[in-house]
Coordinates of N, CA and C in Angstrom, one line a residue:
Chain T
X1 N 32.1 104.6 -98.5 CA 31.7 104.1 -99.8 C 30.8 105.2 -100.4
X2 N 30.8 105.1 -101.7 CA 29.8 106.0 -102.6 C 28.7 105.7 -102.4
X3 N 27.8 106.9 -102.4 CA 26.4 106.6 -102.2 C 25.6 107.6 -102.7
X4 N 24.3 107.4 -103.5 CA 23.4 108.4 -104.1 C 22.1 107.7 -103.6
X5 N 21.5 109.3 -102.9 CA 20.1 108.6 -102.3 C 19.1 109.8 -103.1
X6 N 17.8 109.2 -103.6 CA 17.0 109.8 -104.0 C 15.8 109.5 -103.1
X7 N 15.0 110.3 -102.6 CA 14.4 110.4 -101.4 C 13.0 110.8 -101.4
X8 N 12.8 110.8 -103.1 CA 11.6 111.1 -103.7 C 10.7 109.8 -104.6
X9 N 10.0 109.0 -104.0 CA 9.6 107.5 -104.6 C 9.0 108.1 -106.2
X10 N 7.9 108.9 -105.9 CA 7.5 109.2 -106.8 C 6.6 111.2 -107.0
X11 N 6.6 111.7 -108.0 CA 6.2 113.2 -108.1 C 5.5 113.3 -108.9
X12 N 4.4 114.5 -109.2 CA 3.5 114.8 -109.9 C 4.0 116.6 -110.7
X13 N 3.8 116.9 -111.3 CA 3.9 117.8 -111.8 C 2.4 117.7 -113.1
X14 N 2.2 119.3 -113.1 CA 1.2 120.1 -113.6 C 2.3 120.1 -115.3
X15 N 1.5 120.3 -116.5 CA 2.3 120.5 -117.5 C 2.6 121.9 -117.7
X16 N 3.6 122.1 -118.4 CA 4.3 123.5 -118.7 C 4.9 123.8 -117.1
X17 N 5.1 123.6 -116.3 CA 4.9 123.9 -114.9 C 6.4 123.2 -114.5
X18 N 7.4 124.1 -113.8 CA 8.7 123.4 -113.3 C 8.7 122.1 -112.0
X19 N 9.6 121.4 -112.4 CA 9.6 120.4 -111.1 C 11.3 120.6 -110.8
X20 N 11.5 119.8 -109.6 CA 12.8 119.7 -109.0 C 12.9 118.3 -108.3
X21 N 13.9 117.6 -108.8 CA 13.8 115.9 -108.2 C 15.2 116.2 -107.5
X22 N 14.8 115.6 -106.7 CA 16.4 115.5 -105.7 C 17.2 114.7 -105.4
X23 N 18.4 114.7 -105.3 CA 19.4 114.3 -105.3 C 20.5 114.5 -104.4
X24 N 21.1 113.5 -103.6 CA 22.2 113.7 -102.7 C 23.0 112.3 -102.3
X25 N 23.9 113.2 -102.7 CA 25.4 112.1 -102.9 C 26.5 112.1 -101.2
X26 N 26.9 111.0 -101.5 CA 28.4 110.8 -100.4 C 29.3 110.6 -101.1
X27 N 30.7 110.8 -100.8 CA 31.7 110.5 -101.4 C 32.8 111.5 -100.7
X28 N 34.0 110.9 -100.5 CA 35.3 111.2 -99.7 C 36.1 112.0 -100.9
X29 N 35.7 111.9 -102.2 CA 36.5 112.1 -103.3 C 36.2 113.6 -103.6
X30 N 37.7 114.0 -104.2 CA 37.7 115.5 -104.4 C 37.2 115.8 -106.2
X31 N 37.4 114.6 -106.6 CA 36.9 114.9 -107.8 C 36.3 113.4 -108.3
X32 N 34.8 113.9 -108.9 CA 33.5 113.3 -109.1 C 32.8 114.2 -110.2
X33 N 31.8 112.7 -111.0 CA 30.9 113.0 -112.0 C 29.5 112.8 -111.5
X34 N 28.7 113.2 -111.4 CA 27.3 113.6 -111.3 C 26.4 113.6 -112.6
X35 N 25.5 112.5 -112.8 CA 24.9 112.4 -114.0 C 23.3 112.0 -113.4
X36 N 22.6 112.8 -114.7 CA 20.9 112.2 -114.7 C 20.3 111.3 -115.8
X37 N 19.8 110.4 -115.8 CA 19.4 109.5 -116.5 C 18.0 109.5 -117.0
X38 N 17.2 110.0 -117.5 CA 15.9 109.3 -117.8 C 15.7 107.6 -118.1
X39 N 14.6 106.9 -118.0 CA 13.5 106.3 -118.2 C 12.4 105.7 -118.5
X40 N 12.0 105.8 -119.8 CA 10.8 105.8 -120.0 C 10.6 104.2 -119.8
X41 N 8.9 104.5 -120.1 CA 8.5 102.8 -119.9 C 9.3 101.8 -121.1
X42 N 9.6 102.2 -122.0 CA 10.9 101.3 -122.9 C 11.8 100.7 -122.5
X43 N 12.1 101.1 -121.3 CA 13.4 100.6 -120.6 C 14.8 101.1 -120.9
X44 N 15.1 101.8 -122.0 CA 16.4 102.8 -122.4 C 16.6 103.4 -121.3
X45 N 17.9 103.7 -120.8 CA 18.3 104.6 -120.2 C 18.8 105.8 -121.2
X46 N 18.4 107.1 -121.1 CA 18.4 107.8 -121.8 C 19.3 109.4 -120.8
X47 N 20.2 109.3 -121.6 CA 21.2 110.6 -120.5 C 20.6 112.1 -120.8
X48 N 20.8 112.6 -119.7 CA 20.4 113.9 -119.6 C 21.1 115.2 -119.4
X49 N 21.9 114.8 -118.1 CA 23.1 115.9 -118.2 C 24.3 115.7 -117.0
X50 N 25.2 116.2 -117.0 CA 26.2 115.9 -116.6 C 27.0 117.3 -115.9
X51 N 27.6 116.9 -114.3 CA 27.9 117.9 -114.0 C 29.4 117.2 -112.8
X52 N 30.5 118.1 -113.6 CA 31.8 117.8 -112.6 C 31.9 118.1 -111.6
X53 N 32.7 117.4 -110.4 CA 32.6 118.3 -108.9 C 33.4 120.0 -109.1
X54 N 34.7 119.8 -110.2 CA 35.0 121.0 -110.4 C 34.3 122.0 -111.5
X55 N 33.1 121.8 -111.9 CA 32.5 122.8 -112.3 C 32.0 123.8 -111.8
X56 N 32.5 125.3 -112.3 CA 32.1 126.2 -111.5 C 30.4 126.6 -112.0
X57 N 29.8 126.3 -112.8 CA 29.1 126.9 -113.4 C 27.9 125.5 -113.1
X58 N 26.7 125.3 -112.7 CA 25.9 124.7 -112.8 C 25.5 124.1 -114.4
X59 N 25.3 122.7 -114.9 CA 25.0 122.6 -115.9 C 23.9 122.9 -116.6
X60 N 23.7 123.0 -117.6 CA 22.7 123.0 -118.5 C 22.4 122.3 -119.7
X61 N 21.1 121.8 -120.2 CA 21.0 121.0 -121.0 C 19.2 121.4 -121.7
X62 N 19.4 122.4 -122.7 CA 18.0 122.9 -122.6 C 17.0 122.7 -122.3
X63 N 16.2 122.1 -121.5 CA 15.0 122.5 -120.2 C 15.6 121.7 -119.2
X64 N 16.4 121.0 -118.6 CA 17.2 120.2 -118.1 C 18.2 121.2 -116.9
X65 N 18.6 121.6 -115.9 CA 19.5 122.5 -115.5 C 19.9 121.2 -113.9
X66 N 20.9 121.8 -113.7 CA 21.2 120.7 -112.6 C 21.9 122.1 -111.5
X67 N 21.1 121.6 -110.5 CA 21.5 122.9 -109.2 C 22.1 121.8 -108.3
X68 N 23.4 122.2 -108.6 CA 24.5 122.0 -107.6 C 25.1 122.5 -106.6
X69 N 25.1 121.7 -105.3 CA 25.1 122.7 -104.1 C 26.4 121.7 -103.7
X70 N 27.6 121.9 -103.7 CA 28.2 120.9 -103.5 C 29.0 120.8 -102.1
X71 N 28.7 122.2 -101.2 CA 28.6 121.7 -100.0 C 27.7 120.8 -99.1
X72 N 26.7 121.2 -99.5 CA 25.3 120.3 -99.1 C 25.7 118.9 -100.0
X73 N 26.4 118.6 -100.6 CA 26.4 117.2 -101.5 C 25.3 117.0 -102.3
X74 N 24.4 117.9 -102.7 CA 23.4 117.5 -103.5 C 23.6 118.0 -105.1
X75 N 22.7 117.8 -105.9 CA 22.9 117.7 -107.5 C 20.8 117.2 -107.8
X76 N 20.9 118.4 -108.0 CA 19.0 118.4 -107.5 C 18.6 118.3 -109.4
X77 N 18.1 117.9 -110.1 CA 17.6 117.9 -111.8 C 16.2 119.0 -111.7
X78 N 16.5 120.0 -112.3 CA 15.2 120.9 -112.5 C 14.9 121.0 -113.8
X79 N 13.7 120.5 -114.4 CA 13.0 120.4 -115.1 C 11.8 121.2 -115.8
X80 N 12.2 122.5 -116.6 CA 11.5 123.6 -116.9 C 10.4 123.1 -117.8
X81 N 9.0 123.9 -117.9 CA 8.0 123.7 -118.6 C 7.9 122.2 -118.9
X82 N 6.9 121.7 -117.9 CA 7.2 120.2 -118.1 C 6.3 119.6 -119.7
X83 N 6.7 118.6 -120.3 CA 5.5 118.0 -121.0 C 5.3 116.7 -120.5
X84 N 4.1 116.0 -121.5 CA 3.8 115.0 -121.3 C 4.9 114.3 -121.4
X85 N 5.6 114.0 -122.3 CA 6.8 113.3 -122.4 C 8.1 112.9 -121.4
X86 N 7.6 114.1 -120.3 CA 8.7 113.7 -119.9 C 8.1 112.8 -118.6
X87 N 7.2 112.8 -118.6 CA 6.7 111.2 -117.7 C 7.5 109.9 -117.7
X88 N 8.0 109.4 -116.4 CA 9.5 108.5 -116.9 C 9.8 108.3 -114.7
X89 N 11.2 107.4 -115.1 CA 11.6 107.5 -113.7 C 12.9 108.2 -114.4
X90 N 13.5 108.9 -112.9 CA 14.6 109.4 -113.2 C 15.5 108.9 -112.5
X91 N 16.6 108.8 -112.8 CA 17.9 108.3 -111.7 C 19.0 109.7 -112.0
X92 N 19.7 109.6 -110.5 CA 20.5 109.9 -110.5 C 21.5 109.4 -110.3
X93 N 22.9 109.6 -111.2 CA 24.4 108.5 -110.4 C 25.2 108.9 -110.9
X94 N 26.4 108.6 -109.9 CA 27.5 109.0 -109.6 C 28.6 108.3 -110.1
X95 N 29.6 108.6 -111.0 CA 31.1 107.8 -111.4 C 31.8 107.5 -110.3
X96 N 31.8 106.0 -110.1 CA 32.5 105.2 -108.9 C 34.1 105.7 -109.0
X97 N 34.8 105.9 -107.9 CA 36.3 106.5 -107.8 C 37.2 105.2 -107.8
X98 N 36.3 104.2 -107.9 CA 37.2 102.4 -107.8 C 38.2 102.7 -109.3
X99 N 37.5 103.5 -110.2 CA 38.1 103.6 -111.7 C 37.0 102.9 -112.5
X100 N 37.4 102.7 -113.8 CA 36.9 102.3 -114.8 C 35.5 103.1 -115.1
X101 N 34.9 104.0 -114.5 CA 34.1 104.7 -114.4 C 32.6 104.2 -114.6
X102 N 32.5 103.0 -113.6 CA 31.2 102.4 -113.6 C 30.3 103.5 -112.5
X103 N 28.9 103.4 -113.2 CA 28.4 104.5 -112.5 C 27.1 103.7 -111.4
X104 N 27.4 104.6 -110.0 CA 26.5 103.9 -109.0 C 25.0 104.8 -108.8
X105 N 24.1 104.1 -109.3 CA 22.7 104.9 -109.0 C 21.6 104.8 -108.1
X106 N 21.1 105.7 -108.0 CA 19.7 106.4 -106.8 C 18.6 104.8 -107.4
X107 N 17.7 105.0 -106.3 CA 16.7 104.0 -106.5 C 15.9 104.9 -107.7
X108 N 16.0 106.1 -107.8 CA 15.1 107.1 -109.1 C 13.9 107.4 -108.2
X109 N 13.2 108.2 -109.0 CA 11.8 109.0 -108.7 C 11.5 108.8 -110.5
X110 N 9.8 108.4 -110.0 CA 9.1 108.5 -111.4 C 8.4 109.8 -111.1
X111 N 8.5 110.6 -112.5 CA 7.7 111.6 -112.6 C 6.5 111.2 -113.0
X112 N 5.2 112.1 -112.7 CA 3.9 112.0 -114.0 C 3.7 113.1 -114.2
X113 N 3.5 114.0 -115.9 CA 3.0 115.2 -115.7 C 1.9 114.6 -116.3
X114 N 0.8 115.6 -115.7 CA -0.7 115.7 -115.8 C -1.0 116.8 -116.6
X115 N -2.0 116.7 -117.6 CA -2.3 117.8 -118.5 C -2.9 118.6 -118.0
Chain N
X1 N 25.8 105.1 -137.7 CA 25.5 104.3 -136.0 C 24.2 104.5 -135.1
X2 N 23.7 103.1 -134.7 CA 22.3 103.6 -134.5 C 22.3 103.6 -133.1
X3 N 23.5 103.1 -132.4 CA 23.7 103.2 -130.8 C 23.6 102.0 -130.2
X4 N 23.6 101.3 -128.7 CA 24.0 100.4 -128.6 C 22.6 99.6 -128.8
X5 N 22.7 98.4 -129.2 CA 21.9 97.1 -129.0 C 21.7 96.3 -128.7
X6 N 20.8 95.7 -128.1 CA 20.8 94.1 -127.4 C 19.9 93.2 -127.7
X7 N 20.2 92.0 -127.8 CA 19.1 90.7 -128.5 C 19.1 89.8 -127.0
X8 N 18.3 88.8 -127.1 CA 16.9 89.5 -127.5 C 16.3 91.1 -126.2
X9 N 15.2 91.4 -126.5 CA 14.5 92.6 -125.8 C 13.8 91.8 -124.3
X10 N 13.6 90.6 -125.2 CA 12.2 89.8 -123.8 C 12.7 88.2 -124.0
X11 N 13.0 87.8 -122.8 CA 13.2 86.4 -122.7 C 13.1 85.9 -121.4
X12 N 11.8 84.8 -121.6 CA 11.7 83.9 -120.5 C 11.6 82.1 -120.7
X13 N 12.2 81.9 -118.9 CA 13.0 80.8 -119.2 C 12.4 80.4 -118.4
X14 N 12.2 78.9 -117.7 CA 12.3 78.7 -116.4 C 13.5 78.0 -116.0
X15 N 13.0 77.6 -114.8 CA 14.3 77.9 -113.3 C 15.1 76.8 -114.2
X16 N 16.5 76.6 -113.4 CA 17.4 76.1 -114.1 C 18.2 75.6 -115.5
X17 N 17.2 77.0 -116.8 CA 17.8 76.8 -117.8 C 19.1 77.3 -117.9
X18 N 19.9 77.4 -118.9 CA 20.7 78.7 -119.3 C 20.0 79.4 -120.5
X19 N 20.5 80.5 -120.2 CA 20.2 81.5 -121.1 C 21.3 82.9 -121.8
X20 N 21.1 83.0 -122.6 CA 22.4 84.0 -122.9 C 22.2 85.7 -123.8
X21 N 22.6 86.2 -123.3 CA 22.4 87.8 -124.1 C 23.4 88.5 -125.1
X22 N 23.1 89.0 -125.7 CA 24.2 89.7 -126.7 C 23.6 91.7 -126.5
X23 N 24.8 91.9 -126.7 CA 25.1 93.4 -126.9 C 25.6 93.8 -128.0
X24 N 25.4 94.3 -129.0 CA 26.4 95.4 -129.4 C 26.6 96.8 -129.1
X25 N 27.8 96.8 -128.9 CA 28.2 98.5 -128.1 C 28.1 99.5 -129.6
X26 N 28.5 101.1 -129.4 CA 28.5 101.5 -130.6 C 29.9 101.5 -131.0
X27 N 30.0 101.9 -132.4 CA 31.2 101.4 -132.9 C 32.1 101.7 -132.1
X28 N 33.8 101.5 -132.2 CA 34.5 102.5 -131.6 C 34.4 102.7 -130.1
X29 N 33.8 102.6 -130.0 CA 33.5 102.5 -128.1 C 33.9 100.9 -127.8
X30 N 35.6 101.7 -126.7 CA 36.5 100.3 -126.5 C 36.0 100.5 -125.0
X31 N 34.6 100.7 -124.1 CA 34.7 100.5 -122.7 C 33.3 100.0 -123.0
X32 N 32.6 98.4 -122.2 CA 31.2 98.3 -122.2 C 31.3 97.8 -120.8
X33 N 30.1 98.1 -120.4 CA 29.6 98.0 -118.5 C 28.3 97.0 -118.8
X34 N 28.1 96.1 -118.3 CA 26.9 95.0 -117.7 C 25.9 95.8 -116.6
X35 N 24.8 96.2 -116.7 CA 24.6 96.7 -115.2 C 22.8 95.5 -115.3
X36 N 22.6 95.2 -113.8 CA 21.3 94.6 -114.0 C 20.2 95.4 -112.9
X37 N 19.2 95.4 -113.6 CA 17.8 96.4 -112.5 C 17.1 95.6 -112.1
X38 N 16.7 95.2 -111.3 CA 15.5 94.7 -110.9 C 13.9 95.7 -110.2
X39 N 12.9 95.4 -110.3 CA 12.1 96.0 -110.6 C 12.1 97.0 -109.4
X40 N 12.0 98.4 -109.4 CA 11.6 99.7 -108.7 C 13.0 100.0 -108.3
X41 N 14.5 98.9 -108.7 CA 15.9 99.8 -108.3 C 16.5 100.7 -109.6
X42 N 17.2 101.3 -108.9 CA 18.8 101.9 -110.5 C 19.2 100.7 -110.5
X43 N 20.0 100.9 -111.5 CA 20.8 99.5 -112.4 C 22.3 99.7 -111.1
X44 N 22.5 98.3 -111.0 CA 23.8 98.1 -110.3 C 24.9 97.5 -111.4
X45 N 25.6 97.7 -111.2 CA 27.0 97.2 -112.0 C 27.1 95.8 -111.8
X46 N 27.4 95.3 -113.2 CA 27.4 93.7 -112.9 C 29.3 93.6 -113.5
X47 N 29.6 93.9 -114.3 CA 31.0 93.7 -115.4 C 31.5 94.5 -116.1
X48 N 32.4 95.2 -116.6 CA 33.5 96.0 -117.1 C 34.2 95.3 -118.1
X49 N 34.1 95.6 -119.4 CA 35.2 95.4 -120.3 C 36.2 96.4 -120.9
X50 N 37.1 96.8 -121.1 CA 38.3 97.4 -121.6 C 38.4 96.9 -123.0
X51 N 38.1 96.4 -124.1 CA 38.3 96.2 -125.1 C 37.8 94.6 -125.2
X52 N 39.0 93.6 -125.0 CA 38.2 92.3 -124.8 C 38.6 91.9 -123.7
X53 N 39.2 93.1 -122.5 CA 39.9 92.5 -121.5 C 38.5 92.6 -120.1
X54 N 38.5 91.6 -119.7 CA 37.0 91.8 -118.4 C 37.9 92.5 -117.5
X55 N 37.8 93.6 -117.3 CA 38.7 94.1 -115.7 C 37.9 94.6 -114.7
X56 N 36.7 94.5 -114.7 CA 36.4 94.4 -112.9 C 35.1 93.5 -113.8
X57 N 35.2 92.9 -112.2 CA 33.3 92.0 -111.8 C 33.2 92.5 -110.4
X58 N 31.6 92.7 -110.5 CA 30.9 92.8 -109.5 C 30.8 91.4 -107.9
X59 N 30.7 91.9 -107.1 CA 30.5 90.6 -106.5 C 28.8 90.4 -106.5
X60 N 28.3 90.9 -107.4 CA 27.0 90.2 -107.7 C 26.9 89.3 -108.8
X61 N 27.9 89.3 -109.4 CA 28.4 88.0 -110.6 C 28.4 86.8 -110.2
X62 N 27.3 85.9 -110.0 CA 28.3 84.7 -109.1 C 28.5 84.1 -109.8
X63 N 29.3 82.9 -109.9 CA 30.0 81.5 -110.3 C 29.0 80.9 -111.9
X64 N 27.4 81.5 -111.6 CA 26.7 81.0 -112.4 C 26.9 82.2 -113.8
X65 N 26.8 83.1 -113.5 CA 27.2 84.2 -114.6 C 29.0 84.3 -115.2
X66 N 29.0 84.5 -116.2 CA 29.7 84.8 -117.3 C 29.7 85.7 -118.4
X67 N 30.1 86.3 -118.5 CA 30.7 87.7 -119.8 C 31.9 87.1 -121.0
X68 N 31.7 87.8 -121.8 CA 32.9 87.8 -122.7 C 32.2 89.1 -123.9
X69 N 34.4 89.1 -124.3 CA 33.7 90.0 -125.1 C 34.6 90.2 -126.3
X70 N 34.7 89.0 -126.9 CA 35.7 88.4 -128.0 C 35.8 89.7 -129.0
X71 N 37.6 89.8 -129.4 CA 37.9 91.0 -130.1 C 37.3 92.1 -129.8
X72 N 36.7 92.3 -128.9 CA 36.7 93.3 -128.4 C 35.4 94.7 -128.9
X73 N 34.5 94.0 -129.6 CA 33.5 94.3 -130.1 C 32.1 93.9 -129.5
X74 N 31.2 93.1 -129.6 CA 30.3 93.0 -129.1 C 30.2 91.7 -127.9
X75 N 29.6 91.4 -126.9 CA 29.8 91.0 -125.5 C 28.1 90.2 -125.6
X76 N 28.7 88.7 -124.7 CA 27.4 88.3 -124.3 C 27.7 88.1 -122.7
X77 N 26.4 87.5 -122.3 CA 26.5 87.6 -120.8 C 25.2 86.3 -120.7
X78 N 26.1 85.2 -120.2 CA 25.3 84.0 -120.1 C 24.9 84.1 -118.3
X79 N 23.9 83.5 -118.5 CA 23.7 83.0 -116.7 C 22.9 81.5 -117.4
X80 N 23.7 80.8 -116.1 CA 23.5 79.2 -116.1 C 22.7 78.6 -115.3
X81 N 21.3 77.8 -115.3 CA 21.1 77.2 -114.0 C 20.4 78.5 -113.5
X82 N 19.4 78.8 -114.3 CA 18.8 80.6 -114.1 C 18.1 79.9 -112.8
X83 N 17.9 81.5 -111.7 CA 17.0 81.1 -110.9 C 15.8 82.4 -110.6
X84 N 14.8 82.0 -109.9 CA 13.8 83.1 -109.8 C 14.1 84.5 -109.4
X85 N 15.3 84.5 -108.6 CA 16.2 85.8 -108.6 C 16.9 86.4 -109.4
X86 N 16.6 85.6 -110.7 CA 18.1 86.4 -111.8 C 16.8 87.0 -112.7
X87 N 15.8 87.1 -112.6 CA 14.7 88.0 -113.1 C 15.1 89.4 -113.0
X88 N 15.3 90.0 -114.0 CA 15.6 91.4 -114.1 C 15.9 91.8 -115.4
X89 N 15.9 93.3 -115.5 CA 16.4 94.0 -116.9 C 18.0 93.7 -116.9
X90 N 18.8 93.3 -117.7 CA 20.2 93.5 -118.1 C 20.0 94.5 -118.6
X91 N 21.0 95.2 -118.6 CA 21.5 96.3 -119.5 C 22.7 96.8 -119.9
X92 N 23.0 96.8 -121.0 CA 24.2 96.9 -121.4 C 24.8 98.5 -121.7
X93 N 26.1 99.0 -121.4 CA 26.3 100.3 -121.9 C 27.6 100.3 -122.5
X94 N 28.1 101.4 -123.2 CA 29.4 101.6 -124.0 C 30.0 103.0 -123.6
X95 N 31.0 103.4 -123.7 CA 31.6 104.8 -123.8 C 32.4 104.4 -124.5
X96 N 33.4 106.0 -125.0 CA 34.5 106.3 -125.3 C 35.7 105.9 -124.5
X97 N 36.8 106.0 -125.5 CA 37.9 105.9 -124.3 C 37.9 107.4 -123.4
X98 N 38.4 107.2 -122.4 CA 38.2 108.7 -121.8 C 39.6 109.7 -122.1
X99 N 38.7 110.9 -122.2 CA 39.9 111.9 -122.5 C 39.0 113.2 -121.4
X100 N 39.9 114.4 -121.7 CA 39.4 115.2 -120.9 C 38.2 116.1 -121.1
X101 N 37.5 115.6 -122.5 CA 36.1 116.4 -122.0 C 35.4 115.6 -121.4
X102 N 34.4 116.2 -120.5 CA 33.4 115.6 -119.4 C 32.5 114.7 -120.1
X103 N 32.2 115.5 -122.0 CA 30.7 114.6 -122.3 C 31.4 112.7 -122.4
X104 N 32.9 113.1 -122.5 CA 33.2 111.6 -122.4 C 33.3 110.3 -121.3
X105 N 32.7 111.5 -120.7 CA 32.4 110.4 -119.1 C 30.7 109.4 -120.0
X106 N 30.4 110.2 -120.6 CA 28.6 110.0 -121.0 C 29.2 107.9 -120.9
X107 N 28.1 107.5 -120.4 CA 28.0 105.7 -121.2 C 26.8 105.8 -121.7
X108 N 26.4 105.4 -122.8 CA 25.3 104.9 -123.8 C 24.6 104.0 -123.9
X109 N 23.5 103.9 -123.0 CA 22.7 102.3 -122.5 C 21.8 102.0 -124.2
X110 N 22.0 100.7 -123.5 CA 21.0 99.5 -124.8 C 19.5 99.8 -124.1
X111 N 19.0 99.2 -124.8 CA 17.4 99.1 -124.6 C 17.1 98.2 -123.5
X112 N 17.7 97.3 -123.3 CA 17.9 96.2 -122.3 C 17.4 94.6 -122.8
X113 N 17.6 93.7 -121.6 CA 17.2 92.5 -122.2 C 16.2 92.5 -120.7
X114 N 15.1 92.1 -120.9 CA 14.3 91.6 -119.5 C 14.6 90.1 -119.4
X115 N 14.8 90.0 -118.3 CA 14.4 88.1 -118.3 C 13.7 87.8 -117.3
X116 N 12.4 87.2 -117.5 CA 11.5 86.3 -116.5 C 11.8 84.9 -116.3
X117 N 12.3 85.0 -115.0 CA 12.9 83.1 -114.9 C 11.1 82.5 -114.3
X118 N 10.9 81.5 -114.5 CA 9.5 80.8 -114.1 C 9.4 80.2 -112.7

């Protein structure tokens, strides 16, 4: 079965200052979607970026980059010059291979940047 | 288009009312997903619609819950006989039909509906 584990309850980050939330997936499948979701206290799920198992190139999404290591199964969200704003939980998840492309998600990590 | 929506934002019941939610997806967007969070998880998958067709349920749907999603436009999701465990965010999302660029995998979540059963 698919499975995304986030292994980080919760992180602190310094402002302006990079973080890395982690991420690591299971799945038997040769081809798979990899997505990050923001959070805020609103309750929106707000998307962030998206990365295919056949991408050769790591994605990008301007301060947003997603390090894919796809033998290690992981899909880590690194988060450049943090701001206040981006204080939130994050999830990560994965496009179920059942079809219809319902997506299975991590318990998340809340960030807090501190000024 | 202002993206997806849901009524109400906050609704509490107590135990064995019914209660019912509405979504609108964004236009155009013939796929909407049900997912429900409860407090410190990710959202799990509750229902699948294809247009107005339901094609998958969760086996966390029980007997008490119900979807629809008449002509194929906006979708409610009643639960009956609510209980102190159906406390959680619903959340509704939409996509595109899929084609081969990736951003079309993206689904487009609602703001959600909370419900506090009593």
């Amino acid at each position: 079965a698919q499975k995304i584990t986030q292994t980080q309850p919760g992180m602190f980050v310094q402002e302006k200052e990079a973080v890395t939330l982690d991420c690591t997936y299971d799945t038997s499948d040769q081809s798979y979607g990899l997505f990050w979701y923001k959070q805020p206290s609103s309750g929106e799920m707000i998307f962030l970026i998206y990365q295919g198992s056949y991408d050769e190139q790591n994605a990008t999404e301007g301060r947003y980059s997603l390090n894919f290591q796809k033998a290690r199964k992981s899909a880590n969200l690194v988060i450049s010059a943090s701001q206040l704003g981006d204080s939130a939980m994050y999830f990560c998840a994965m496009r179920d291979s059942g079809g219809y492309n319902k997506l299975i998600f991590g318990a998340g990590t809340r960030l807090a940047v501190h000024p | 288009d202002t993206g997806v929506s849901q009524d109400p934002r906050h609704k509490i019941t107590k135990r064995g009312q019914n209660v019912t939610f509405r979504c609108d997806p964004i236009s155009e967007h013939n796929r909407l997903y049900w997912y429900r969070q409860t407090l410190g998880q990710g959202p799990e998958f509750l229902t699948y619609f294809q247009n107005e067709a339901q094609l998958e349920k969760s086996r966390l749907l029980s007997d008490r819950f119900s979807a629809e999603r008449p002509k194929g436009s906006f979708s409610t999701l009643e639960i009956q006989r609510t209980e102190q465990g159906d406390s959680a965010m619903y959340l509704c999302a939409s996509s595109p039909r899929h084609s081969s660029g990736s951003m079309d995998n993206e689904q487009f979540f609602g703001p959600g509906t909370r419900l506090t059963v009593l």
